[in-house]
Each structure stands twice: as structure tokens, then as C-alpha cells.
Amino acid sequence: TFKKKVSSTPNVRLPSGTRLNSNGTLLLTSTGISSFDTFIGGGLPIGSLLLVYEDKNSNLSDSILRCYLSEGVYNKHDLCVTSFRTDLTENLPTKEENTASENRVDEENEKMKIAWRYENLSTIDSSTISNIHYDLQSTKSLPNELIQQINIHKLTWDDYIQSKSTLSYRNYLLKTLQKLITTNYSSQQTEKRILRIAIQSLSLSLF
């Protein structure tokens, strides 16, 4: 006979918007794109790094970042954002639910589905994909009550200039992030909060 394996780890309340993977060894959170979550094994492991190639001829990478940040807002995760082109926290997409009458897919969402370019390598089980998606073309704003429940940290080029730091921008950014994480999000904190960090255009020459 087969017996269900029971973890010896006592029940612990997981942070909002997280779950354990199938064998209970990794704490995962959603990228905000359910099909992408499925492709990478169920979600993004807490504490991991995900690099997205930026194509100058497409805004797909910005769309992925915006979905990632919106997912954080809905799950009460704090945000830390650094960008050069636009403020990614402005006009974040809202969650929408597909209905039976909705057969069309937003152009940006369709790009996300085909852009992985791995369809022949791995088949995604559509039954595991949520019918909730982010409407990237919606003019609706995220509810203020959601925004007010989290902390949003912004690191901008203007902040760097005004600091008159002798460090390069890259080192300034890394030092600032390290201070933020160790001060407010270390494992020693009584209240465990998830911090989602989004760095736009990491490969720019300024780094």
C-alpha cells in the first residue's frame, strides 16, 4: 500500500501570495503571468533572480515587469523599483477575469504566450492556468486601498545625482538595495514581508 508522505515540518503560516512547491522544498510566488508560472515550475522561488531580455523593438519586458509588480500589490508585497525610461508603478494593470463571451486575447498577452519560444520543448497544461489575467490595455487604476497597504521604494537616477555619491550608479544601487533589505526585510524581522525588486534595463551602459 502507498501512504501519503507527511512533512515533519510544523504548520507555519506562509506569507501572503506564496505557496510551497509540490515537494515542499521551495517557497514560490507568482510572476503575475500564470502560463509563465507553469513553465518555470509553479512560480518564482522567493529569494531568486529572474532576468528578462529586453528587445528594443518590443515593450514585452515592460509588460512582464508591470504584471510582476501588480501581482505584488494584490498580494500585499512591498515593491522596490528602479527604472530610467518610465515609472513602472504608474498605471499598473488590474486583474480581470475571462468570461465565456470573451474569446479575444489582448495583443500584449498574446505576445507573452508566443514569446517564450519553447512551445516545442514543453507543453503547458491549460488546466493549471488561471482564468484571471492582467489587462495591460485597461484604463482602470489599481484601487487606492491596495496601494496604501504596501510600501513602495523607488530608486531613480535623480536620487543618485542628488546624493552626490562617489560610487558608480551600479554600486550605489547595490549598496542602497543591501541597506534596504538588511534593515527592513531580513530573516530576523518579526513580521515577515515579501519585497519584490524590479530593475529596468539592467544592462545599460550606466551600470
Short mmCIF file of C-alpha atoms in Angstrom, two decimals:
data_model
loop_
_atom_site.label_atom_id
_atom_site.label_comp_id
_atom_site.label_asym_id
_atom_site.label_seq_id
_atom_site.Cartn_x
_atom_site.Cartn_y
_atom_site.Cartn_z
CA THR A 1 0.00 0.00 0.00
CA PHE A 2 1.01 3.59 -0.50
CA LYS A 3 0.94 6.12 2.30
CA LYS A 4 0.83 9.83 1.82
CA LYS A 5 4.09 11.43 2.81
CA VAL A 6 3.52 13.79 5.71
CA SER A 7 6.02 16.55 6.29
CA SER A 8 7.65 16.64 9.71
CA THR A 9 7.77 20.43 9.49
CA PRO A 10 5.16 22.02 11.78
CA ASN A 11 2.42 24.04 10.15
CA VAL A 12 3.71 27.54 9.54
CA ARG A 13 1.66 30.44 8.26
CA LEU A 14 3.08 31.36 4.88
CA PRO A 15 3.42 34.98 3.74
CA SER A 16 0.53 36.28 1.67
CA GLY A 17 0.78 35.40 -2.01
CA THR A 18 3.17 32.47 -1.52
CA ARG A 19 2.89 28.71 -1.54
CA LEU A 20 5.17 25.70 -1.27
CA ASN A 21 6.13 23.72 -4.34
CA SER A 22 4.94 20.14 -4.81
CA ASN A 23 7.60 18.59 -2.60
CA GLY A 24 7.59 21.34 -0.01
CA THR A 25 11.19 22.45 -0.51
CA LEU A 26 10.68 25.86 -2.13
CA LEU A 27 8.52 28.84 -1.27
CA LEU A 28 7.02 30.19 -4.50
CA THR A 29 5.23 33.34 -5.56
CA SER A 30 3.54 34.18 -8.85
CA THR A 31 5.17 36.26 -11.57
CA GLY A 32 1.72 37.60 -12.40
CA ILE A 33 1.56 35.50 -15.59
CA SER A 34 0.02 32.11 -14.88
CA SER A 35 1.32 30.38 -18.03
CA PHE A 36 4.84 31.59 -17.25
CA ASP A 37 4.49 30.33 -13.65
CA THR A 38 3.60 26.90 -15.02
CA PHE A 39 6.55 26.93 -17.39
CA ILE A 40 9.12 27.69 -14.66
CA GLY A 41 7.80 25.05 -12.29
CA GLY A 42 4.89 26.68 -10.48
CA GLY A 43 6.18 30.15 -9.74
CA LEU A 44 9.20 32.23 -8.80
CA PRO A 45 11.15 30.92 -5.77
CA ILE A 46 11.45 33.51 -3.00
CA GLY A 47 14.98 34.93 -2.97
CA SER A 48 15.69 34.04 -6.60
CA LEU A 49 16.64 36.23 -9.54
CA LEU A 50 14.87 36.31 -12.90
CA LEU A 51 16.48 38.05 -15.88
CA VAL A 52 14.31 39.07 -18.84
CA TYR A 53 15.94 40.00 -22.13
CA GLU A 54 14.83 43.43 -23.33
CA ASP A 55 14.11 43.76 -27.04
CA LYS A 56 14.40 47.36 -28.21
CA ASN A 57 11.70 46.69 -30.79
CA SER A 58 9.15 45.48 -28.23
CA ASN A 59 7.74 46.58 -24.89
CA LEU A 60 7.18 42.98 -23.81
CA SER A 61 9.73 43.18 -20.99
CA ASP A 62 7.99 46.23 -19.53
CA SER A 63 4.67 44.38 -19.68
CA ILE A 64 6.16 41.44 -17.79
CA LEU A 65 7.55 43.77 -15.13
CA ARG A 66 4.22 45.56 -14.75
CA CYS A 67 2.36 42.25 -14.27
CA TYR A 68 5.01 41.18 -11.75
CA LEU A 69 4.57 44.41 -9.77
CA SER A 70 0.77 44.30 -9.91
CA GLU A 71 0.79 40.77 -8.58
CA GLY A 72 2.83 42.07 -5.66
CA VAL A 73 0.31 44.81 -4.93
CA TYR A 74 -2.61 42.36 -4.92
CA ASN A 75 -0.70 40.07 -2.55
CA LYS A 76 0.42 42.89 -0.22
CA HIS A 77 4.07 42.57 -1.19
CA ASP A 78 6.23 45.67 -0.87
CA LEU A 79 7.85 46.96 -4.06
CA CYS A 80 11.28 48.35 -4.88
CA VAL A 81 11.56 49.76 -8.39
CA THR A 82 14.38 51.35 -10.32
CA SER A 83 13.92 52.49 -13.90
CA PHE A 84 15.23 55.02 -16.40
CA ARG A 85 12.52 55.34 -19.00
CA THR A 86 9.21 55.44 -17.13
CA ASP A 87 7.85 54.98 -13.64
CA LEU A 88 6.72 51.35 -13.71
CA THR A 89 4.46 51.84 -10.70
CA GLU A 90 2.22 54.24 -12.61
CA ASN A 91 -0.84 52.75 -14.30
CA LEU A 92 -0.17 49.20 -13.18
CA PRO A 93 -2.55 46.71 -14.83
CA THR A 94 -5.61 45.48 -12.96
CA LYS A 95 -6.82 41.92 -12.67
CA GLU A 96 -9.60 40.87 -14.98
CA GLU A 97 -11.48 37.58 -15.19
CA ASN A 98 -12.12 35.95 -18.54
CA THR A 99 -15.76 35.22 -19.28
CA ALA A 100 -17.27 32.72 -21.67
CA SER A 101 -18.13 35.52 -24.04
CA GLU A 102 -14.56 36.78 -24.12
CA ASN A 103 -12.76 34.94 -26.87
CA ARG A 104 -10.32 37.66 -27.75
CA VAL A 105 -6.94 37.95 -26.03
CA ASP A 106 -5.16 41.26 -25.56
CA GLU A 107 -2.37 41.77 -28.07
CA GLU A 108 0.23 42.09 -25.33
CA ASN A 109 -0.94 38.94 -23.57
CA GLU A 110 -0.81 37.07 -26.86
CA LYS A 111 2.77 38.24 -27.34
CA MET A 112 3.64 36.86 -23.92
CA LYS A 113 2.28 33.45 -24.83
CA ILE A 114 4.30 33.11 -28.01
CA ALA A 115 7.42 34.96 -26.92
CA TRP A 116 8.73 32.18 -24.71
CA ARG A 117 9.57 30.27 -27.94
CA TYR A 118 9.66 26.99 -26.09
CA GLU A 119 6.36 25.53 -27.21
CA ASN A 120 8.08 22.51 -28.78
CA LEU A 121 10.14 21.84 -25.65
CA SER A 122 7.46 21.86 -23.02
CA THR A 123 3.70 21.57 -23.12
CA ILE A 124 1.79 23.71 -20.65
CA ASP A 125 -1.22 22.08 -19.06
CA SER A 126 -4.02 24.56 -19.66
CA SER A 127 -5.95 23.16 -16.69
CA THR A 128 -3.34 24.65 -14.37
CA ILE A 129 -3.61 28.14 -15.86
CA SER A 130 -5.81 30.60 -14.03
CA ASN A 131 -8.62 32.37 -15.84
CA ILE A 132 -7.51 35.57 -14.10
CA HIS A 133 -5.25 37.80 -16.19
CA TYR A 134 -3.92 41.35 -16.17
CA ASP A 135 -5.50 43.76 -18.61
CA LEU A 136 -2.50 45.66 -19.95
CA GLN A 137 -4.67 47.99 -22.01
CA SER A 138 -7.16 48.86 -19.31
CA THR A 139 -7.51 52.48 -18.26
CA LYS A 140 -8.62 51.50 -14.77
CA SER A 141 -6.22 52.19 -11.90
CA LEU A 142 -5.43 49.88 -9.04
CA PRO A 143 -7.64 50.55 -6.02
CA ASN A 144 -6.05 53.02 -3.61
CA GLU A 145 -6.79 50.75 -0.67
CA LEU A 146 -4.44 48.16 -2.16
CA ILE A 147 -1.65 50.67 -2.75
CA GLN A 148 -1.94 52.02 0.77
CA GLN A 149 -1.36 48.59 2.29
CA ILE A 150 2.19 48.28 0.96
CA ASN A 151 5.47 50.20 0.89
CA ILE A 152 6.84 51.29 -2.48
CA HIS A 153 10.53 52.15 -2.64
CA LYS A 154 11.79 53.96 -5.73
CA LEU A 155 15.43 54.33 -6.73
CA THR A 156 15.87 56.84 -9.52
CA TRP A 157 18.71 58.44 -11.40
CA ASP A 158 17.75 61.79 -9.82
CA ASP A 159 18.18 60.27 -6.37
CA TYR A 160 21.67 59.18 -7.35
CA ILE A 161 22.61 62.63 -8.66
CA GLN A 162 21.25 64.38 -5.59
CA SER A 163 23.15 62.04 -3.28
CA LYS A 164 26.45 63.25 -4.83
CA SER A 165 27.81 59.78 -4.24
CA THR A 166 31.34 58.98 -5.40
CA LEU A 167 30.19 55.44 -6.23
CA SER A 168 29.21 54.35 -9.70
CA TYR A 169 25.46 54.13 -10.21
CA ARG A 170 25.65 50.34 -10.17
CA ASN A 171 27.48 50.26 -6.84
CA TYR A 172 25.21 52.95 -5.43
CA LEU A 173 22.18 50.90 -6.40
CA LEU A 174 23.58 47.69 -4.92
CA LYS A 175 24.56 49.42 -1.68
CA THR A 176 21.12 51.03 -1.35
CA LEU A 177 19.36 47.73 -2.00
CA GLN A 178 21.54 45.93 0.51
CA LYS A 179 20.76 48.52 3.18
CA LEU A 180 17.03 48.36 2.42
CA ILE A 181 16.93 44.56 2.59
CA THR A 182 19.04 44.13 5.72
CA THR A 183 17.19 46.91 7.56
CA ASN A 184 13.60 46.07 6.70
CA TYR A 185 13.43 42.59 5.18
CA SER A 186 15.97 40.42 6.94
CA SER A 187 15.07 36.95 8.22
CA GLN A 188 15.36 38.35 11.74
CA GLN A 189 12.35 40.61 11.31
CA THR A 190 9.35 39.63 13.45
CA GLU A 191 6.90 40.46 10.67
CA LYS A 192 7.91 38.64 7.51
CA ARG A 193 7.14 40.68 4.38
CA ILE A 194 7.91 39.93 0.77
CA LEU A 195 9.83 42.58 -1.19
CA ARG A 196 9.56 42.46 -4.97
CA ILE A 197 12.51 44.16 -6.66
CA ALA A 198 12.22 45.29 -10.28
CA ILE A 199 15.26 46.72 -12.05
CA GLN A 200 14.60 48.00 -15.53
CA SER A 201 17.35 48.00 -18.18
CA LEU A 202 19.99 46.35 -16.02
CA SER A 203 22.40 46.12 -18.95
CA LEU A 204 22.54 49.84 -19.72
CA SER A 205 26.00 51.32 -20.00
CA LEU A 206 25.34 53.32 -16.84
CA PHE A 207 25.86 50.08 -14.95
#
